[in-house]
Amino acid sequence: MLNHAYCSDKYQYTMGKSFYETGRAGQIAVFNMFYRKAPENNNWAVVSGTEEVLEMIAGLGRMDAEFFEKFLPGDAYAEFRKYLSTMRFTGNVYAMREGEIAFPNQPVITVEGPLIEAQVLETPILCIMNHQMAVATKASRVCRATDRPVSEFGSRRAHGPWAAMYGAKAAIIAGCASTSNILTGVMNGVPSTGTMAHSYVTSYGSSVEGEHQAFRDYIRTHRGENLILLIDTYDTLRCGVLNAIRAFREEGIDDSYPYGYGIRLDSGDLAYLSVKVRKILDAHGLKGCKIFATNSLDEYLITDLERQGAAIDSYGVGDAIATSKAAPCFGNVYKLVQIDGEPVLKRSEDTIKLINPGFQITYRLTQKNDDGVEVYKADVTCLRGDSLSEAIEAGKTFTIHDEQDHYKYKEFPAGTYSWRVLQYQIIRGGEDVAVRHTLSEKRAFFKDTLCHFSPSERRLINPHYYKVDISDDMLAVKLSILERINREIADFTID
């Protein structure tokens, strides 16, 4: 297996050499991984990938000096190569849980540790998290388009085996009921699902009777399992569904079959065909026969199918999820926010690229609505231990302000709210201290988190704004750094 800790960019190590040789390698740095804007005008993103980040970090310092010579050759790098061969991560990592809902600019992962150790983690962390959060966020959109189950089966379209395996995992976290990928199932202790392809039917020869025999043989060899027959190889209505009915009858499969049975539609007008097929199945007494639909589906097509009254019981979605087809590149970034206790930031002429400085923590604030239901009301990111952080944890009255418009604010009186922290420590002093959760637990956590947001904040098109702010103390630090830099720039000249 490749050591993913070194799935990196060379400039991480050219910078590292400078840190090492100037005596700065041990300075304590804090980096935040966050994103600036969710894809497809989504209001938020779904976190997935932190367990793979843990595995990746454990690989740091486990390659010998000869490995580093392949990309850092020459005598000038000899001492640095020796250092890298034993450089393990010794710092701390804080991260949101897999299945958490994250908003722009919130630290999804915070790395605190010696500068060189934290810096070289940038590329592999982003590689892992950008992929999985893209897939998870897309899967959440697809699953929110329907109340019916959605299965992920995009492995053949994924960008390689690693993407297929971990993309399927991310999709299940974000709401998919199952995956066709067997390695994802094996790794996570969950069953994978699958039925047949058109090649199974055509392997019996291109004939109507061949289709019938294919269905009978499939039922005979999979009795005791869920049985789904693919009926559009030749003609869905004039032979496919009729051959499925014949085969089910001949093999004694009806609504009393305890493992479930159905047919799959993979082409044509799915709304029209599903309604027609439903009527034919019902007319033949197979009211419990489910209709499973595939064919390049996404959240928009599923929404439209349901608007048209399609008689579909569950959906299979491939490349739209596996590649996050409409927005394949997620925008997580990894930025230095503090060095040796001093908050820092990157100033940019692009306002969206201006980052929040300092060692941060995010609180999710909850209040009860008129029906007594707990509803998320706001997220606020603070400097760890600042005055707002202390007030929240002490249960005191406090007010949060909109960073862009201080006249927009919300007060949280004492006794009216509850809170939870979004970032948990997963590495302490270089040691893995993360609490592990099963894939089913991650999926349940996501579903529970989602239901605490209002329906308007969950909608796919033009979601309602959810209040996401920073503390006044962080804003003051941010503005003071900007003011100082602006003064220095204004006064800066060279001879």
PDB file of C-alpha atoms in Angstrom, residues 64-231:
ATOM      1  CA  ASP A  64      13.503   5.738   5.001  1.00  0.00           C
ATOM      2  CA  ALA A  65      15.956   8.350   3.745  1.00  0.00           C
ATOM      3  CA  GLU A  66      16.212   6.654   0.335  1.00  0.00           C
ATOM      4  CA  PHE A  67      12.542   7.429  -0.309  1.00  0.00           C
ATOM      5  CA  PHE A  68      13.114  11.147   0.202  1.00  0.00           C
ATOM      6  CA  GLU A  69      16.167  11.091  -2.051  1.00  0.00           C
ATOM      7  CA  LYS A  70      13.859  10.308  -4.976  1.00  0.00           C
ATOM      8  CA  PHE A  71      12.355  13.803  -4.827  1.00  0.00           C
ATOM      9  CA  LEU A  72      14.910  15.680  -2.687  1.00  0.00           C
ATOM     10  CA  PRO A  73      18.187  14.573  -4.282  1.00  0.00           C
ATOM     11  CA  GLY A  74      21.689  15.869  -3.710  1.00  0.00           C
ATOM     12  CA  ASP A  75      24.052  16.512  -0.828  1.00  0.00           C
ATOM     13  CA  ALA A  76      22.321  19.762   0.085  1.00  0.00           C
ATOM     14  CA  TYR A  77      19.284  17.779   1.222  1.00  0.00           C
ATOM     15  CA  ALA A  78      21.133  14.906   2.960  1.00  0.00           C
ATOM     16  CA  GLU A  79      20.660  16.143   6.529  1.00  0.00           C
ATOM     17  CA  PHE A  80      17.065  17.179   5.849  1.00  0.00           C
ATOM     18  CA  ARG A  81      16.277  13.767   4.375  1.00  0.00           C
ATOM     19  CA  LYS A  82      17.558  12.067   7.511  1.00  0.00           C
ATOM     20  CA  TYR A  83      15.374  14.362   9.618  1.00  0.00           C
ATOM     21  CA  LEU A  84      12.285  13.629   7.515  1.00  0.00           C
ATOM     22  CA  SER A  85      12.762   9.870   7.773  1.00  0.00           C
ATOM     23  CA  THR A  86      12.050  10.042  11.530  1.00  0.00           C
ATOM     24  CA  MET A  87       9.762  13.095  11.656  1.00  0.00           C
ATOM     25  CA  ARG A  88       6.502  11.905  13.195  1.00  0.00           C
ATOM     26  CA  PHE A  89       3.557  14.171  13.944  1.00  0.00           C
ATOM     27  CA  THR A  90       3.741  15.196  17.611  1.00  0.00           C
ATOM     28  CA  GLY A  91       1.019  17.830  17.811  1.00  0.00           C
ATOM     29  CA  ASN A  92      -2.735  18.056  18.300  1.00  0.00           C
ATOM     30  CA  VAL A  93      -5.602  17.767  15.837  1.00  0.00           C
ATOM     31  CA  TYR A  94      -9.211  18.864  16.328  1.00  0.00           C
ATOM     32  CA  ALA A  95     -11.929  17.968  13.842  1.00  0.00           C
ATOM     33  CA  MET A  96     -15.652  17.907  13.222  1.00  0.00           C
ATOM     34  CA  ARG A  97     -17.292  14.489  13.353  1.00  0.00           C
ATOM     35  CA  GLU A  98     -17.970  12.662  10.127  1.00  0.00           C
ATOM     36  CA  GLY A  99     -21.591  13.404   9.311  1.00  0.00           C
ATOM     37  CA  GLU A 100     -21.421  16.898  10.802  1.00  0.00           C
ATOM     38  CA  ILE A 101     -22.882  19.808   8.864  1.00  0.00           C
ATOM     39  CA  ALA A 102     -20.278  22.528   8.346  1.00  0.00           C
ATOM     40  CA  PHE A 103     -20.759  26.101   7.175  1.00  0.00           C
ATOM     41  CA  PRO A 104     -18.306  28.335   5.307  1.00  0.00           C
ATOM     42  CA  ASN A 105     -15.196  29.562   7.168  1.00  0.00           C
ATOM     43  CA  GLN A 106     -15.696  27.220  10.121  1.00  0.00           C
ATOM     44  CA  PRO A 107     -12.615  25.127  10.951  1.00  0.00           C
ATOM     45  CA  VAL A 108     -13.473  21.586   9.880  1.00  0.00           C
ATOM     46  CA  ILE A 109      -9.994  20.427  10.925  1.00  0.00           C
ATOM     47  CA  THR A 110      -7.512  22.344  13.097  1.00  0.00           C
ATOM     48  CA  VAL A 111      -3.900  21.200  13.240  1.00  0.00           C
ATOM     49  CA  GLU A 112      -1.721  22.493  16.089  1.00  0.00           C
ATOM     50  CA  GLY A 113       1.900  21.445  16.177  1.00  0.00           C
ATOM     51  CA  PRO A 114       5.503  22.156  15.167  1.00  0.00           C
ATOM     52  CA  LEU A 115       5.471  24.264  12.004  1.00  0.00           C
ATOM     53  CA  ILE A 116       7.137  21.789   9.667  1.00  0.00           C
ATOM     54  CA  GLU A 117       4.986  18.855  10.862  1.00  0.00           C
ATOM     55  CA  ALA A 118       1.767  20.815  10.414  1.00  0.00           C
ATOM     56  CA  GLN A 119       2.789  22.321   7.063  1.00  0.00           C
ATOM     57  CA  VAL A 120       3.545  19.050   5.281  1.00  0.00           C
ATOM     58  CA  LEU A 121       0.056  17.741   6.134  1.00  0.00           C
ATOM     59  CA  GLU A 122      -1.643  20.376   3.976  1.00  0.00           C
ATOM     60  CA  THR A 123      -1.828  18.587   0.637  1.00  0.00           C
ATOM     61  CA  PRO A 124      -2.795  15.085   1.850  1.00  0.00           C
ATOM     62  CA  ILE A 125      -5.444  16.516   4.186  1.00  0.00           C
ATOM     63  CA  LEU A 126      -6.967  18.554   1.363  1.00  0.00           C
ATOM     64  CA  CYS A 127      -6.754  15.625  -1.041  1.00  0.00           C
ATOM     65  CA  ILE A 128      -8.767  13.443   1.329  1.00  0.00           C
ATOM     66  CA  MET A 129     -11.257  15.996   2.581  1.00  0.00           C
ATOM     67  CA  ASN A 130     -11.985  17.760  -0.713  1.00  0.00           C
ATOM     68  CA  HIS A 131     -12.906  14.466  -2.347  1.00  0.00           C
ATOM     69  CA  GLN A 132     -15.079  13.063   0.411  1.00  0.00           C
ATOM     70  CA  MET A 133     -16.840  16.328   1.260  1.00  0.00           C
ATOM     71  CA  ALA A 134     -17.678  16.885  -2.409  1.00  0.00           C
ATOM     72  CA  VAL A 135     -19.283  13.442  -2.643  1.00  0.00           C
ATOM     73  CA  ALA A 136     -21.011  13.625   0.742  1.00  0.00           C
ATOM     74  CA  THR A 137     -22.468  17.060   0.038  1.00  0.00           C
ATOM     75  CA  LYS A 138     -23.757  15.957  -3.375  1.00  0.00           C
ATOM     76  CA  ALA A 139     -25.201  12.761  -1.893  1.00  0.00           C
ATOM     77  CA  SER A 140     -27.040  14.820   0.721  1.00  0.00           C
ATOM     78  CA  ARG A 141     -28.625  16.879  -2.042  1.00  0.00           C
ATOM     79  CA  VAL A 142     -29.738  13.802  -3.961  1.00  0.00           C
ATOM     80  CA  CYS A 143     -31.167  12.150  -0.858  1.00  0.00           C
ATOM     81  CA  ARG A 144     -33.010  15.325   0.162  1.00  0.00           C
ATOM     82  CA  ALA A 145     -34.807  15.310  -3.200  1.00  0.00           C
ATOM     83  CA  THR A 146     -36.912  12.319  -2.132  1.00  0.00           C
ATOM     84  CA  ASP A 147     -38.294  10.452   0.858  1.00  0.00           C
ATOM     85  CA  ARG A 148     -37.523   7.173  -0.907  1.00  0.00           C
ATOM     86  CA  PRO A 149     -34.260   5.226  -0.500  1.00  0.00           C
ATOM     87  CA  VAL A 150     -31.296   6.152  -2.686  1.00  0.00           C
ATOM     88  CA  SER A 151     -28.540   3.639  -3.466  1.00  0.00           C
ATOM     89  CA  GLU A 152     -25.037   4.702  -4.526  1.00  0.00           C
ATOM     90  CA  PHE A 153     -23.569   2.703  -7.393  1.00  0.00           C
ATOM     91  CA  GLY A 154     -21.065   4.987  -9.097  1.00  0.00           C
ATOM     92  CA  SER A 155     -17.852   2.970  -8.707  1.00  0.00           C
ATOM     93  CA  ARG A 156     -17.405   2.506 -12.460  1.00  0.00           C
ATOM     94  CA  ARG A 157     -17.521   6.285 -12.941  1.00  0.00           C
ATOM     95  CA  ALA A 158     -15.371   7.219  -9.929  1.00  0.00           C
ATOM     96  CA  HIS A 159     -11.906   8.686 -10.401  1.00  0.00           C
ATOM     97  CA  GLY A 160     -10.069   5.522  -9.407  1.00  0.00           C
ATOM     98  CA  PRO A 161     -10.471   2.729  -6.838  1.00  0.00           C
ATOM     99  CA  TRP A 162      -9.643   4.913  -3.824  1.00  0.00           C
ATOM    100  CA  ALA A 163     -12.290   7.429  -4.908  1.00  0.00           C
ATOM    101  CA  ALA A 164     -14.827   4.656  -5.443  1.00  0.00           C
ATOM    102  CA  MET A 165     -14.325   3.115  -2.010  1.00  0.00           C
ATOM    103  CA  TYR A 166     -14.234   6.287   0.057  1.00  0.00           C
ATOM    104  CA  GLY A 167     -16.755   8.106  -2.090  1.00  0.00           C
ATOM    105  CA  ALA A 168     -19.254   5.334  -1.405  1.00  0.00           C
ATOM    106  CA  LYS A 169     -18.553   5.681   2.311  1.00  0.00           C
ATOM    107  CA  ALA A 170     -19.122   9.458   2.115  1.00  0.00           C
ATOM    108  CA  ALA A 171     -22.387   8.925   0.225  1.00  0.00           C
ATOM    109  CA  ILE A 172     -23.756   6.597   2.894  1.00  0.00           C
ATOM    110  CA  ILE A 173     -22.830   9.053   5.657  1.00  0.00           C
ATOM    111  CA  ALA A 174     -24.827  11.736   3.833  1.00  0.00           C
ATOM    112  CA  GLY A 175     -27.981   9.659   3.514  1.00  0.00           C
ATOM    113  CA  CYS A 176     -27.634   6.948   0.870  1.00  0.00           C
ATOM    114  CA  ALA A 177     -29.281   3.713   1.985  1.00  0.00           C
ATOM    115  CA  SER A 178     -26.657   1.427   0.437  1.00  0.00           C
ATOM    116  CA  THR A 179     -23.752   1.106  -1.978  1.00  0.00           C
ATOM    117  CA  SER A 180     -22.844  -1.383  -4.657  1.00  0.00           C
ATOM    118  CA  ASN A 181     -19.130  -1.150  -3.788  1.00  0.00           C
ATOM    119  CA  ILE A 182     -18.062  -4.370  -2.088  1.00  0.00           C
ATOM    120  CA  LEU A 183     -14.829  -2.997  -0.583  1.00  0.00           C
ATOM    121  CA  THR A 184     -16.723  -0.178   1.103  1.00  0.00           C
ATOM    122  CA  GLY A 185     -19.090  -2.760   2.526  1.00  0.00           C
ATOM    123  CA  VAL A 186     -16.278  -5.016   3.729  1.00  0.00           C
ATOM    124  CA  MET A 187     -14.263  -2.165   5.269  1.00  0.00           C
ATOM    125  CA  ASN A 188     -17.262  -0.786   7.137  1.00  0.00           C
ATOM    126  CA  GLY A 189     -19.088  -3.973   8.036  1.00  0.00           C
ATOM    127  CA  VAL A 190     -22.193  -3.152   5.998  1.00  0.00           C
ATOM    128  CA  PRO A 191     -23.775  -5.178   3.194  1.00  0.00           C
ATOM    129  CA  SER A 192     -23.279  -4.092  -0.398  1.00  0.00           C
ATOM    130  CA  THR A 193     -26.182  -4.354  -2.825  1.00  0.00           C
ATOM    131  CA  GLY A 194     -26.518  -5.402  -6.443  1.00  0.00           C
ATOM    132  CA  THR A 195     -28.668  -7.290  -8.925  1.00  0.00           C
ATOM    133  CA  MET A 196     -27.907  -7.745 -12.620  1.00  0.00           C
ATOM    134  CA  ALA A 197     -26.683  -5.935 -15.731  1.00  0.00           C
ATOM    135  CA  HIS A 198     -28.047  -6.080 -19.267  1.00  0.00           C
ATOM    136  CA  SER A 199     -25.180  -8.437 -20.149  1.00  0.00           C
ATOM    137  CA  TYR A 200     -26.719 -11.026 -17.830  1.00  0.00           C
ATOM    138  CA  VAL A 201     -29.919 -10.976 -19.872  1.00  0.00           C
ATOM    139  CA  THR A 202     -28.227 -10.899 -23.279  1.00  0.00           C
ATOM    140  CA  SER A 203     -25.930 -13.775 -22.262  1.00  0.00           C
ATOM    141  CA  TYR A 204     -29.012 -15.957 -22.830  1.00  0.00           C
ATOM    142  CA  GLY A 205     -29.198 -14.794 -26.440  1.00  0.00           C
ATOM    143  CA  SER A 206     -31.098 -11.835 -27.815  1.00  0.00           C
ATOM    144  CA  SER A 207     -34.602 -13.229 -27.585  1.00  0.00           C
ATOM    145  CA  VAL A 208     -37.744 -12.750 -25.561  1.00  0.00           C
ATOM    146  CA  GLU A 209     -37.557 -16.318 -24.290  1.00  0.00           C
ATOM    147  CA  GLY A 210     -33.910 -15.822 -23.381  1.00  0.00           C
ATOM    148  CA  GLU A 211     -34.942 -12.917 -21.172  1.00  0.00           C
ATOM    149  CA  HIS A 212     -37.530 -15.132 -19.493  1.00  0.00           C
ATOM    150  CA  GLN A 213     -34.985 -17.869 -18.831  1.00  0.00           C
ATOM    151  CA  ALA A 214     -32.490 -15.329 -17.471  1.00  0.00           C
ATOM    152  CA  PHE A 215     -35.071 -14.146 -14.950  1.00  0.00           C
ATOM    153  CA  ARG A 216     -35.960 -17.693 -13.864  1.00  0.00           C
ATOM    154  CA  ASP A 217     -32.325 -18.676 -13.389  1.00  0.00           C
ATOM    155  CA  TYR A 218     -31.604 -15.546 -11.423  1.00  0.00           C
ATOM    156  CA  ILE A 219     -34.482 -16.218  -9.055  1.00  0.00           C
ATOM    157  CA  ARG A 220     -33.444 -19.854  -8.628  1.00  0.00           C
ATOM    158  CA  THR A 221     -29.827 -18.950  -7.815  1.00  0.00           C
ATOM    159  CA  HIS A 222     -30.688 -16.091  -5.450  1.00  0.00           C
ATOM    160  CA  ARG A 223     -33.694 -17.382  -3.578  1.00  0.00           C
ATOM    161  CA  GLY A 224     -33.535 -16.130  -0.006  1.00  0.00           C
ATOM    162  CA  GLU A 225     -32.239 -12.734  -1.122  1.00  0.00           C
ATOM    163  CA  ASN A 226     -33.831  -9.556  -2.368  1.00  0.00           C
ATOM    164  CA  LEU A 227     -34.728 -10.189  -6.020  1.00  0.00           C
ATOM    165  CA  ILE A 228     -34.599  -7.321  -8.544  1.00  0.00           C
ATOM    166  CA  LEU A 229     -35.045  -8.093 -12.253  1.00  0.00           C
ATOM    167  CA  LEU A 230     -33.845  -5.655 -14.949  1.00  0.00           C
ATOM    168  CA  ILE A 231     -36.712  -5.393 -17.438  1.00  0.00           C
TER     169      ILE A 231
END
